[in-house]
mmCIF file of C-alpha atoms in Angstrom:
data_model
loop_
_atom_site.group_PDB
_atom_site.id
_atom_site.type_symbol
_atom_site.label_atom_id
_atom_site.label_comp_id
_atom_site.label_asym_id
_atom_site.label_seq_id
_atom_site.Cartn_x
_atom_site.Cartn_y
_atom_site.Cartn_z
ATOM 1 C CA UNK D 1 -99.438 -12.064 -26.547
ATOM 2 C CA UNK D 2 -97.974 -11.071 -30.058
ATOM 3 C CA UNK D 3 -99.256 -7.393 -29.530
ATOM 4 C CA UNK D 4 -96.617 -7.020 -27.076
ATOM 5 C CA UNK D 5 -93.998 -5.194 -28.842
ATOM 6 C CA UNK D 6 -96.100 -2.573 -30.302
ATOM 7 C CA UNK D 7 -98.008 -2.038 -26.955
ATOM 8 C CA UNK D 8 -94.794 -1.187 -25.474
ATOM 9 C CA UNK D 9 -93.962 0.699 -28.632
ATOM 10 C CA UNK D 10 -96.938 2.632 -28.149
ATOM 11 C CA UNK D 11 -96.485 3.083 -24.833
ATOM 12 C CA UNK D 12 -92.591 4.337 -24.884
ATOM 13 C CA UNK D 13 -93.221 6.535 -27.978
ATOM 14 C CA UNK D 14 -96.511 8.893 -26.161
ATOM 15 C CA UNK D 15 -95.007 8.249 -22.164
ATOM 16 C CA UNK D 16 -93.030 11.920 -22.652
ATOM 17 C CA UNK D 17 -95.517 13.809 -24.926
ATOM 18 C CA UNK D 18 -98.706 13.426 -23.442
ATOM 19 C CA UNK D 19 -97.374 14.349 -19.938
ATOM 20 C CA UNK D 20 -95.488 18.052 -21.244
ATOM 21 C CA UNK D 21 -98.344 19.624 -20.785
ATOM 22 C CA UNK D 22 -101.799 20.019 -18.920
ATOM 23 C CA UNK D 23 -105.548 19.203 -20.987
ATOM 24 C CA UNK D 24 -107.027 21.623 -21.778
ATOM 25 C CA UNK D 25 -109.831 20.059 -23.894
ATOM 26 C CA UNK D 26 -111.078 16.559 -23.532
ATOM 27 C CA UNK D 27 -113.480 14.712 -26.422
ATOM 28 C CA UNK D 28 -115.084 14.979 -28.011
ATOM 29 C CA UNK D 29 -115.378 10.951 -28.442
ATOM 30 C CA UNK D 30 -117.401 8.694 -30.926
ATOM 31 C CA UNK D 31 -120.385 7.169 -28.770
ATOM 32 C CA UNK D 32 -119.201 3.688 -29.824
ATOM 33 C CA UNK D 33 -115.681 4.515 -28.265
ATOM 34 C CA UNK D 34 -116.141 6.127 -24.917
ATOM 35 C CA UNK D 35 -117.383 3.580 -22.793
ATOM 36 C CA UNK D 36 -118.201 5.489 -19.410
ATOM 37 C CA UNK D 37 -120.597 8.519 -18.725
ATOM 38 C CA UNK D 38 -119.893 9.295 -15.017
ATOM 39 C CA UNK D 39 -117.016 10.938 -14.523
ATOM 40 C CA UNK D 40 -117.513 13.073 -17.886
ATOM 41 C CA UNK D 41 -114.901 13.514 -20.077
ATOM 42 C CA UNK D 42 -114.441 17.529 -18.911
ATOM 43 C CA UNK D 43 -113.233 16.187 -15.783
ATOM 44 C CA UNK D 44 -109.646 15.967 -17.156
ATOM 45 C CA UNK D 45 -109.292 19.249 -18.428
ATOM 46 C CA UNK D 46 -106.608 21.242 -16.619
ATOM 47 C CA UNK D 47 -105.502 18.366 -15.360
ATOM 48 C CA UNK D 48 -101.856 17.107 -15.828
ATOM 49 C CA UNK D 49 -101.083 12.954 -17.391
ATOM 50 C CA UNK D 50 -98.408 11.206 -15.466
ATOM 51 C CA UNK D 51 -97.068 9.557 -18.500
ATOM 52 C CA UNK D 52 -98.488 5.933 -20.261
ATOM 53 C CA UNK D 53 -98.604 2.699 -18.551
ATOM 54 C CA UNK D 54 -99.276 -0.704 -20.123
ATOM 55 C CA UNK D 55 -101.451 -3.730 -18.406
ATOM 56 C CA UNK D 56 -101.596 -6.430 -21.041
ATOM 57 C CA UNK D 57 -103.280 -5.170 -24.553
ATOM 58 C CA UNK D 58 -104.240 -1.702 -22.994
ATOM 59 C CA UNK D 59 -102.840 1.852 -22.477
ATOM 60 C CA UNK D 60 -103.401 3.520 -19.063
ATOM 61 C CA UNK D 61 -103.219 7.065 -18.991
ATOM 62 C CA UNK D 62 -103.359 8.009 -15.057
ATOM 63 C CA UNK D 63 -103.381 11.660 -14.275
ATOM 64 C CA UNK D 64 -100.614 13.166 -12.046
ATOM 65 C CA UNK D 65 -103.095 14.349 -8.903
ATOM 66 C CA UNK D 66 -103.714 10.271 -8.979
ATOM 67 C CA UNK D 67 -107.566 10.805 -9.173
ATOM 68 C CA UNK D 68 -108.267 9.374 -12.894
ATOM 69 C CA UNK D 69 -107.360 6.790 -15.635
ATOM 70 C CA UNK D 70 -107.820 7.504 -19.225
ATOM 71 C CA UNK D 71 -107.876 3.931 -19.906
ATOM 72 C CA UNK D 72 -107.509 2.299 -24.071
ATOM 73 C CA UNK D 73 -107.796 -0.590 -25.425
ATOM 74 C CA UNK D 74 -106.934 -0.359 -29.556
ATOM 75 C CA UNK D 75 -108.630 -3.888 -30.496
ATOM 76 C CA UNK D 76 -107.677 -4.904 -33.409
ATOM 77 C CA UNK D 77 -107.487 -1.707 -36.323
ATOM 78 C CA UNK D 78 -107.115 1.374 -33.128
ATOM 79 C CA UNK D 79 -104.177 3.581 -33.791
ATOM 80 C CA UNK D 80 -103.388 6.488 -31.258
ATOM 81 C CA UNK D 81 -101.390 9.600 -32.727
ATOM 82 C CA UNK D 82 -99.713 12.615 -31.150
ATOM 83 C CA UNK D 83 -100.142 15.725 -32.967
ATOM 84 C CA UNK D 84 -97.611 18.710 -32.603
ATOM 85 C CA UNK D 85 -99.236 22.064 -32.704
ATOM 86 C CA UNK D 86 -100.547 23.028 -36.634
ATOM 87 C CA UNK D 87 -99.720 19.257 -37.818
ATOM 88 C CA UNK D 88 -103.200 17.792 -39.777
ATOM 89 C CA UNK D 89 -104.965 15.369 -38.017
ATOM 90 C CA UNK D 90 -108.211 13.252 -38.753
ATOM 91 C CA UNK D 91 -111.627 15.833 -39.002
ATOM 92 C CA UNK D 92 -113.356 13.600 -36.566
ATOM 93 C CA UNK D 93 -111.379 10.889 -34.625
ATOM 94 C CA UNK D 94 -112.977 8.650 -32.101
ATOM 95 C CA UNK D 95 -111.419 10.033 -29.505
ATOM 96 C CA UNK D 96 -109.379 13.605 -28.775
ATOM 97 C CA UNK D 97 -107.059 15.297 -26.252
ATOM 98 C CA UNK D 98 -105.826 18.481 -26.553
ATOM 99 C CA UNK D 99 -102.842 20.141 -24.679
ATOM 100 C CA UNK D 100 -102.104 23.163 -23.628
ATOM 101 C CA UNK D 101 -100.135 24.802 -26.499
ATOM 102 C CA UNK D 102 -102.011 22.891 -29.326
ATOM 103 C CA UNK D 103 -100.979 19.476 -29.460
ATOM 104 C CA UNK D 104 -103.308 16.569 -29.620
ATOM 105 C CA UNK D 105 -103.522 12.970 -28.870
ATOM 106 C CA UNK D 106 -106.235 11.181 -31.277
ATOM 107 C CA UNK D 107 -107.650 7.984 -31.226
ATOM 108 C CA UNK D 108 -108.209 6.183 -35.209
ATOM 109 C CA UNK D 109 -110.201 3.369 -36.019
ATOM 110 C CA UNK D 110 -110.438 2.158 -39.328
ATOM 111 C CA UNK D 111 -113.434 0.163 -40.545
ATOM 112 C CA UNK D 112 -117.363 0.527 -39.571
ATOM 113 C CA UNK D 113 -117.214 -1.628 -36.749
ATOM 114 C CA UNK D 114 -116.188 0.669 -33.792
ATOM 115 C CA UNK D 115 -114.310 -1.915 -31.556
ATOM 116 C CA UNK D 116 -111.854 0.421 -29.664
ATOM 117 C CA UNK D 117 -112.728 1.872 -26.652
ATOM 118 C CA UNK D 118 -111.907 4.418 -24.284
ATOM 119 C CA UNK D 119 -112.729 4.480 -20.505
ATOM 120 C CA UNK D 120 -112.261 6.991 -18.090
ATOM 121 C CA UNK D 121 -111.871 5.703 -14.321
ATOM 122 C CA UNK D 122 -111.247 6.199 -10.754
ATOM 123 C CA UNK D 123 -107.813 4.042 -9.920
ATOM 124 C CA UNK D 124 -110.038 1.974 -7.967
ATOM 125 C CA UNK D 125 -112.348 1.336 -10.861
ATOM 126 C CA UNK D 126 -109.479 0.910 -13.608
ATOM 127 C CA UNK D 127 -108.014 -1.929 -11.243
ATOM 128 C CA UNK D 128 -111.581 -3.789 -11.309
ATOM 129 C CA UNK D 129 -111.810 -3.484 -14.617
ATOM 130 C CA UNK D 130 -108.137 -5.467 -15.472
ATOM 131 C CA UNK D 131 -108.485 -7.390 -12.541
ATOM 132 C CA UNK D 132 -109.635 -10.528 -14.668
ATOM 133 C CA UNK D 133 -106.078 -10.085 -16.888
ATOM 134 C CA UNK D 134 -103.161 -12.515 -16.314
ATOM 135 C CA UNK D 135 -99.371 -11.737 -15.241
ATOM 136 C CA UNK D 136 -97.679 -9.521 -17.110
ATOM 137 C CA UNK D 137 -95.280 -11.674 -19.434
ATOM 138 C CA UNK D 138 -92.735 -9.423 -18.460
ATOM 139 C CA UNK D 139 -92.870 -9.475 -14.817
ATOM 140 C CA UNK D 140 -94.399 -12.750 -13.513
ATOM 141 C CA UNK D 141 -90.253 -14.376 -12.394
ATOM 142 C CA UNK D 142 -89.601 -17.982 -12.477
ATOM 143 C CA UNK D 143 -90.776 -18.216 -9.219
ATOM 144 C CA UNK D 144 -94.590 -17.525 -9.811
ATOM 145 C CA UNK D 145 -94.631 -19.301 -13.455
ATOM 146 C CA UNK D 146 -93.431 -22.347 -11.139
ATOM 147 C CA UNK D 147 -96.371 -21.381 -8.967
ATOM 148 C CA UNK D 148 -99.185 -21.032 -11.911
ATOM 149 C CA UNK D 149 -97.881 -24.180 -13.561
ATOM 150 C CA UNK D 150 -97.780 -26.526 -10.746
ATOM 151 C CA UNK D 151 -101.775 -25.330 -9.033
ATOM 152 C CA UNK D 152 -103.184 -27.148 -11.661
ATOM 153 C CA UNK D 153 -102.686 -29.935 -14.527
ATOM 154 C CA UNK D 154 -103.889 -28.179 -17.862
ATOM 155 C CA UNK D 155 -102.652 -26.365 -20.918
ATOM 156 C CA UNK D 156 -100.032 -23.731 -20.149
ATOM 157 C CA UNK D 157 -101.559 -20.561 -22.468
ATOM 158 C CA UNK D 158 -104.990 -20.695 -20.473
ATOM 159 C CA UNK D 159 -103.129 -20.865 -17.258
ATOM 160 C CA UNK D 160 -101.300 -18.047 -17.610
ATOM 161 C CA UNK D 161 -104.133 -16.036 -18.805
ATOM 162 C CA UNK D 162 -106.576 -16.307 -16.432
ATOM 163 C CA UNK D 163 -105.444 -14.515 -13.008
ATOM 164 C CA UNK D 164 -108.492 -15.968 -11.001
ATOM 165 C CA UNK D 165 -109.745 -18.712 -12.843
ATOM 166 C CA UNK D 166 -112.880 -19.588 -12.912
ATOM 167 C CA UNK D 167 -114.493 -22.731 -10.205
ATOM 168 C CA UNK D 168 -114.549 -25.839 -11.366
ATOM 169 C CA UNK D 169 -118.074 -26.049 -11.401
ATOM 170 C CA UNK D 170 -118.432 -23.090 -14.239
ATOM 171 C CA UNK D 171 -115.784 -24.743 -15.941
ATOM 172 C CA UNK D 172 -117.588 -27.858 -15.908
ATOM 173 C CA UNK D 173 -120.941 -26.223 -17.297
ATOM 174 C CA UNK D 174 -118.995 -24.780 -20.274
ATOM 175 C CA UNK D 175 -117.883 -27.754 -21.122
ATOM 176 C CA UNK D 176 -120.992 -29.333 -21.497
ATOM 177 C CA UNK D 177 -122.427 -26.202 -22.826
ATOM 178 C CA UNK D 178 -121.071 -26.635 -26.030
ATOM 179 C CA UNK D 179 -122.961 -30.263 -26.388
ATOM 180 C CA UNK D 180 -125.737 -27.859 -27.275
ATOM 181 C CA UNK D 181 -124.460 -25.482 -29.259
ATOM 182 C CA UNK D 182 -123.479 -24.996 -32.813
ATOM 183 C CA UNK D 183 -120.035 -24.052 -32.438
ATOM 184 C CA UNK D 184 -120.133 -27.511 -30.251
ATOM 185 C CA UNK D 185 -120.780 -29.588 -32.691
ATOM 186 C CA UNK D 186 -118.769 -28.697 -35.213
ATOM 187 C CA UNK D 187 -115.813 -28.465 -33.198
ATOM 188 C CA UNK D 188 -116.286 -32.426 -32.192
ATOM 189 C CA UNK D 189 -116.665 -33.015 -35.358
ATOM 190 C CA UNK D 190 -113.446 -31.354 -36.553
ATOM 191 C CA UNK D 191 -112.256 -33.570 -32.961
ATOM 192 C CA UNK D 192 -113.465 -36.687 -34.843
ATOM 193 C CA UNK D 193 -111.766 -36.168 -37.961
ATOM 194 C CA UNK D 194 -108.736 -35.333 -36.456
ATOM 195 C CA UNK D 195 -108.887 -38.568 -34.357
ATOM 196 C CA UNK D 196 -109.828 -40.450 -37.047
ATOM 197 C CA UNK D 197 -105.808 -39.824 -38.062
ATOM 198 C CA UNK D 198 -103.991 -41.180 -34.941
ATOM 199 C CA UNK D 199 -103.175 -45.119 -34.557
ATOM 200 C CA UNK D 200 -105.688 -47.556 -33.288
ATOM 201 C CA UNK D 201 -104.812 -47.293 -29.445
ATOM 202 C CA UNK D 202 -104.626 -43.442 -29.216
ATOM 203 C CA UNK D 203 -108.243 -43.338 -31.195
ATOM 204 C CA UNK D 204 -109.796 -45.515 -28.284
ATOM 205 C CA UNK D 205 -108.855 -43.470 -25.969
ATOM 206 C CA UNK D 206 -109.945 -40.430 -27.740
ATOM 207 C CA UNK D 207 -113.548 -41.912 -28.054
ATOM 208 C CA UNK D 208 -113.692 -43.275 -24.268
#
């Protein structure tokens, strides 16, 4: 995950600012951001952030009565700024908070494709919604890499990403999925080429 370091940059740099002081407006948010309806957005004002936790490429936001996650994934061009009170901001950001005393957290996205998003959550919900993310890198121990590494016989960077991979049977279907596709086919063809490269003995085996 090469995004690591600025995750945790992001997440150091806004952990003491955004939880000085309570919301007291929440949005508005582009409708290509904000990914949830139900609980609205008004639900977190007067309402006090905890501070910024990280699970893999996203930003959680819980609140400190433990009843909501602001939850954020940047994608690829998402930038998050704090604002102190009377410093310029963007006119219309994809996403807003404002504190108590005039300071603001906005969400940026360069570009026309709106890829960031923003979801607001229950705890319970939040943990459903990373529950298909991998270890954290930073956490998983020698002990449980030994674990993940020895279940099954495959490439390491899929193992580690997938916390409850998939049965053998779906894996099975995608693999002959992509007979039939486009993206298929030209990847066995880039196989071929590349096989067409190794000695006599390894190219056998490549074609059985």
């Amino acid at each position: 995950m090469p995004e690591l370091p600025e995750m945790e940059a992001w997440r150091r740099a806004l952990n003491d600012p955004v939880s000085a002081f309570p919301i007291v407006k929440a949005g508005p948010a582009h409708v290509a951001t904000l990914k949830t309806f139900d609980p609205p957005l008004s639900t977190l004002e007067g309402r006090r952030l905890a501070g910024v936790e990280r699970r893999a490429k996203r930003l959680l936001f819980p609140t400190e009565d433990g009843e909501l996650v602001v939850l954020v994934h940047l994608m690829t061009a998402g930038r998050l700024k704090f604002l102190q009170f009377g410093e310029r901001g963007p006119k219309t950001p994809a996403f807003r908070l404002v504190f108590e005393g005039g300071s603001q957290l906005v969400l940026t996205e360069a570009g026309a494709n709106k890829r960031a998003g923003v979801w607001l959550l229950t705890p319970e919900e939040a943990e459903r919604e990373l529950a298909h993310l991998g270890p954290e890198a930073l956490g998983i121990g020698t002990d449980r890499l030994g674990e993940i590494c020895a279940a099954e016989s495959r490439r390491l960077r899929p193992s580690l990403g997938e916390r409850d991979p998939a049965p053998r049977e779906t894996l099975t279907v995608r693999a002959d999925a992509r007979r039939y596709t486009r993206a298929g086919r030209a990847a066995r063809g880039r196989d071929r080429r590349r096989a067409a490269t190794w000695p006599r003995a390894a190219r056998a085996r490549h074609q059985r």
